[in-house]
Amino acid sequence: MELERIRAAFEQHGFCVKYFDNGAQAVAYLSKQTAGKTVSFGGSKTLEALGAYETLGKQADVHWHWKGDGYMQTPEVYLTSANAVSETGELVNIDGAGNRVSATLYGPKEVYFVCGVNKLTPDLPSAMERAQNIAAPKNAMRLFGDHPDKMTACAAAGGDKCYHCNAPRSICRAIVIHQGPMLSQERCELILIGEELGY
Ligand code: SF4
């Protein structure tokens, strides 16, 4: 990984970039950044693996629907991951309900995209490819793999790739490419972690 080249690409797009060798360092940084603030978590296996909700909750007012404590759409800080991180400086996310991508676009003044290096791709087309053919089918499997009545085409096939279905439960309703921080945001950071996290 050519960290400085990737950092330069994201900074040229206006993002702030922080790199950490491991998840513990990243969570320690996020704890400082969010202390005393309202914080919402988007659905994210990365954030779950990091135990970020539990750690940040010691100093911040945290909300995460995955923890059953209610969802806050417009907190001061929003944390999520990305389905793909293009080394050319873009972030790609696919969403079904829309709460996750919408919070990264408008509302919270601070947004952090927390991503393991496994999310990196060389360019935007390969980031789109990753989001559609790796991340989305795995997320559909996670959600519907045990629910034959809610199957999507990818989940029925075992999550190997996208079949461009129009299933009633398709999780692919919107694809958002962040090319830079939104004008309404005061802080928008890519937190890149030197570990494999999420999918
Ligand atoms: S469009 Fe359908 S088949 Fe493709 S990843 Fe989304 S849910 Fe799966």
Short mmCIF file of C-alpha atoms and ligand atoms in Angstrom, two decimals:
data_model
loop_
_atom_site.label_atom_id
_atom_site.label_comp_id
_atom_site.label_asym_id
_atom_site.label_seq_id
_atom_site.Cartn_x
_atom_site.Cartn_y
_atom_site.Cartn_z
CA MET A 1 0.00 0.00 0.00
CA GLU A 2 1.34 3.38 -0.99
CA LEU A 3 -0.06 5.32 1.92
CA GLU A 4 1.28 8.73 0.98
CA ARG A 5 -0.08 8.49 -2.55
CA ILE A 6 -3.50 7.48 -1.22
CA ARG A 7 -3.41 10.21 1.41
CA ALA A 8 -2.53 12.80 -1.22
CA ALA A 9 -5.41 11.68 -3.45
CA PHE A 10 -7.97 12.00 -0.65
CA GLU A 11 -6.54 15.29 0.56
CA GLN A 12 -6.74 16.65 -2.96
CA HIS A 13 -10.46 15.84 -2.81
CA GLY A 14 -10.71 17.75 0.47
CA PHE A 15 -10.92 14.79 2.85
CA CYS A 16 -8.87 14.57 6.02
CA VAL A 17 -7.04 11.24 6.25
CA LYS A 18 -5.81 9.47 9.38
CA TYR A 19 -3.95 6.17 9.18
CA PHE A 20 -3.59 3.74 12.08
CA ASP A 21 -1.71 0.46 12.12
CA ASN A 22 -4.45 -1.23 14.12
CA GLY A 23 -8.04 -0.85 15.19
CA ALA A 24 -7.27 -0.13 18.84
CA GLN A 25 -5.35 3.00 17.84
CA ALA A 26 -8.18 4.13 15.59
CA VAL A 27 -10.79 3.64 18.31
CA ALA A 28 -8.64 5.56 20.80
CA TYR A 29 -8.49 8.46 18.32
CA LEU A 30 -12.25 8.34 17.69
CA SER A 31 -12.89 8.31 21.46
CA LYS A 32 -11.09 11.63 21.76
CA GLN A 33 -12.84 13.10 18.74
CA THR A 34 -16.33 12.16 19.91
CA ALA A 35 -16.08 12.73 23.67
CA GLY A 36 -19.09 14.66 24.98
CA LYS A 37 -20.96 14.53 21.65
CA THR A 38 -23.97 12.70 20.25
CA VAL A 39 -22.79 9.91 17.96
CA SER A 40 -24.71 7.60 15.61
CA PHE A 41 -23.38 4.45 14.02
CA GLY A 42 -24.32 3.25 10.57
CA GLY A 43 -24.61 -0.49 10.07
CA SER A 44 -21.02 -1.68 9.83
CA LYS A 45 -19.26 -4.96 10.48
CA THR A 46 -16.06 -2.92 10.72
CA LEU A 47 -17.34 -0.80 13.61
CA GLU A 48 -18.77 -3.90 15.23
CA ALA A 49 -15.43 -5.73 15.01
CA LEU A 50 -13.66 -2.74 16.53
CA GLY A 51 -15.97 -2.62 19.55
CA ALA A 52 -16.30 1.10 18.82
CA TYR A 53 -19.82 1.43 20.22
CA GLU A 54 -18.78 0.11 23.60
CA THR A 55 -15.56 2.12 23.84
CA LEU A 56 -16.89 5.42 22.54
CA GLY A 57 -19.96 5.03 24.75
CA LYS A 58 -17.81 5.62 27.81
CA GLN A 59 -17.40 9.27 26.84
CA ALA A 60 -20.09 10.01 24.27
CA ASP A 61 -23.87 9.72 23.87
CA VAL A 62 -23.87 6.82 21.39
CA HIS A 63 -26.78 5.48 19.32
CA TRP A 64 -26.84 2.38 17.17
CA HIS A 65 -29.86 0.49 15.87
CA TRP A 66 -27.76 -2.68 15.87
CA LYS A 67 -27.65 -2.37 19.66
CA GLY A 68 -31.37 -1.76 19.96
CA ASP A 69 -31.06 1.62 21.63
CA GLY A 70 -32.83 3.63 18.97
CA TYR A 71 -31.48 5.33 15.93
CA MET A 72 -30.54 9.00 15.78
CA GLN A 73 -30.42 10.27 12.20
CA THR A 74 -28.95 13.69 12.94
CA PRO A 75 -26.33 13.38 15.69
CA GLU A 76 -23.33 15.66 15.94
CA VAL A 77 -21.08 12.86 14.69
CA TYR A 78 -21.82 10.01 12.28
CA LEU A 79 -19.63 6.94 12.01
CA THR A 80 -19.78 4.45 9.19
CA SER A 81 -17.51 2.46 6.95
CA ALA A 82 -17.43 2.34 3.16
CA ASN A 83 -18.08 -0.53 0.79
CA ALA A 84 -15.01 0.50 -1.16
CA VAL A 85 -12.20 3.04 -0.95
CA SER A 86 -10.72 4.11 -4.26
CA GLU A 87 -7.03 4.96 -4.08
CA THR A 88 -7.87 7.87 -6.36
CA GLY A 89 -9.78 9.57 -3.54
CA GLU A 90 -13.41 8.42 -3.64
CA LEU A 91 -15.61 6.46 -1.25
CA VAL A 92 -18.42 4.18 -2.46
CA ASN A 93 -21.42 3.01 -0.47
CA ILE A 94 -24.53 1.05 -1.47
CA ASP A 95 -27.61 1.29 0.71
CA GLY A 96 -31.04 -0.23 0.98
CA ALA A 97 -32.90 1.69 3.68
CA GLY A 98 -31.00 4.90 3.00
CA ASN A 99 -30.32 5.95 6.57
CA ARG A 100 -26.61 5.26 6.26
CA VAL A 101 -25.83 7.06 3.03
CA SER A 102 -28.18 9.94 3.78
CA ALA A 103 -26.44 10.63 7.10
CA THR A 104 -23.11 10.81 5.28
CA LEU A 105 -24.59 13.37 2.89
CA TYR A 106 -26.52 15.76 5.12
CA GLY A 107 -27.24 16.29 8.80
CA PRO A 108 -24.30 15.37 11.00
CA LYS A 109 -21.58 18.02 10.95
CA GLU A 110 -18.82 15.46 11.44
CA VAL A 111 -18.59 12.21 9.47
CA TYR A 112 -15.94 9.53 9.82
CA PHE A 113 -15.52 6.69 7.32
CA VAL A 114 -13.72 3.90 9.18
CA CYS A 115 -12.17 1.38 6.78
CA GLY A 116 -9.74 -1.50 6.81
CA VAL A 117 -7.17 -1.71 4.02
CA ASN A 118 -9.12 -4.60 2.48
CA LYS A 119 -11.58 -1.95 1.22
CA LEU A 120 -8.92 -0.32 -0.98
CA THR A 121 -9.19 -0.58 -4.75
CA PRO A 122 -6.97 0.98 -7.41
CA ASP A 123 -9.54 3.29 -8.98
CA LEU A 124 -13.21 4.29 -9.03
CA PRO A 125 -14.43 1.60 -11.48
CA SER A 126 -12.86 -1.11 -9.33
CA ALA A 127 -14.36 0.50 -6.21
CA MET A 128 -17.80 0.32 -7.83
CA GLU A 129 -17.08 -3.28 -8.77
CA ARG A 130 -16.08 -4.09 -5.19
CA ALA A 131 -19.15 -2.42 -3.71
CA GLN A 132 -21.53 -4.18 -6.09
CA ASN A 133 -19.95 -7.62 -6.39
CA ILE A 134 -18.27 -8.15 -3.02
CA ALA A 135 -19.74 -5.96 -0.29
CA ALA A 136 -23.40 -5.92 -1.32
CA PRO A 137 -23.79 -9.71 -1.84
CA LYS A 138 -22.07 -10.37 1.50
CA ASN A 139 -24.38 -7.91 3.21
CA ALA A 140 -27.39 -9.53 1.56
CA MET A 141 -26.17 -12.93 2.78
CA ARG A 142 -25.78 -11.52 6.29
CA LEU A 143 -29.30 -10.14 6.25
CA PHE A 144 -31.20 -12.81 4.33
CA GLY A 145 -29.07 -15.95 4.16
CA ASP A 146 -31.26 -17.61 6.79
CA HIS A 147 -34.54 -16.17 5.50
CA PRO A 148 -35.56 -17.94 2.26
CA ASP A 149 -38.75 -15.87 2.17
CA LYS A 150 -36.70 -12.66 1.81
CA MET A 151 -34.09 -13.92 -0.62
CA THR A 152 -32.25 -11.72 -3.05
CA ALA A 153 -30.65 -13.26 -6.13
CA CYS A 154 -27.16 -12.97 -4.66
CA ALA A 155 -28.12 -14.45 -1.30
CA ALA A 156 -29.87 -17.37 -3.00
CA ALA A 157 -26.65 -18.06 -4.92
CA GLY A 158 -24.47 -17.90 -1.80
CA GLY A 159 -23.27 -14.31 -2.04
CA ASP A 160 -20.74 -14.88 -4.81
CA LYS A 161 -21.60 -11.78 -6.89
CA CYS A 162 -24.34 -9.34 -7.79
CA TYR A 163 -27.06 -10.61 -10.11
CA HIS A 164 -28.61 -7.15 -10.55
CA CYS A 165 -31.87 -8.34 -9.11
CA ASN A 166 -34.97 -6.31 -8.48
CA ALA A 167 -35.96 -8.47 -5.53
CA PRO A 168 -38.46 -6.98 -3.11
CA ARG A 169 -35.74 -7.08 -0.41
CA SER A 170 -32.87 -5.91 -2.58
CA ILE A 171 -30.44 -3.89 -0.47
CA CYS A 172 -29.14 -2.05 -3.52
CA ARG A 173 -31.37 1.00 -3.79
CA ALA A 174 -28.76 3.74 -3.97
CA ILE A 175 -25.08 3.96 -4.78
CA VAL A 176 -23.34 7.00 -3.36
CA ILE A 177 -19.88 8.11 -4.43
CA HIS A 178 -18.33 10.64 -2.10
CA GLN A 179 -15.93 12.76 -4.10
CA GLY A 180 -15.25 15.10 -1.21
CA PRO A 181 -16.73 16.39 2.04
CA MET A 182 -20.21 17.84 1.69
CA LEU A 183 -20.41 21.62 1.91
CA SER A 184 -22.61 21.26 5.00
CA GLN A 185 -19.98 19.28 6.90
CA GLU A 186 -17.37 20.73 9.22
CA ARG A 187 -15.26 17.57 9.32
CA CYS A 188 -15.13 14.55 7.02
CA GLU A 189 -12.36 12.04 7.63
CA LEU A 190 -11.23 8.76 6.18
CA ILE A 191 -9.90 6.61 9.01
CA LEU A 192 -7.77 3.99 7.30
CA ILE A 193 -6.68 1.01 9.40
CA GLY A 194 -3.90 -1.38 8.47
CA GLU A 195 -6.02 -4.46 9.13
CA GLU A 196 -8.69 -6.45 7.31
CA LEU A 197 -12.02 -5.30 8.71
CA GLY A 198 -15.56 -5.89 7.54
CA TYR A 199 -16.44 -6.50 3.93
S1 SF4 B 1 -28.78 -5.95 -6.73
FE1 SF4 B 1 -29.69 -7.83 -5.89
S2 SF4 B 1 -28.26 -9.46 -6.52
FE2 SF4 B 1 -27.15 -7.52 -6.69
S3 SF4 B 1 -26.06 -7.33 -4.73
FE3 SF4 B 1 -27.99 -6.17 -4.61
S4 SF4 B 1 -29.41 -7.59 -3.64
FE4 SF4 B 1 -27.69 -8.80 -4.43
#
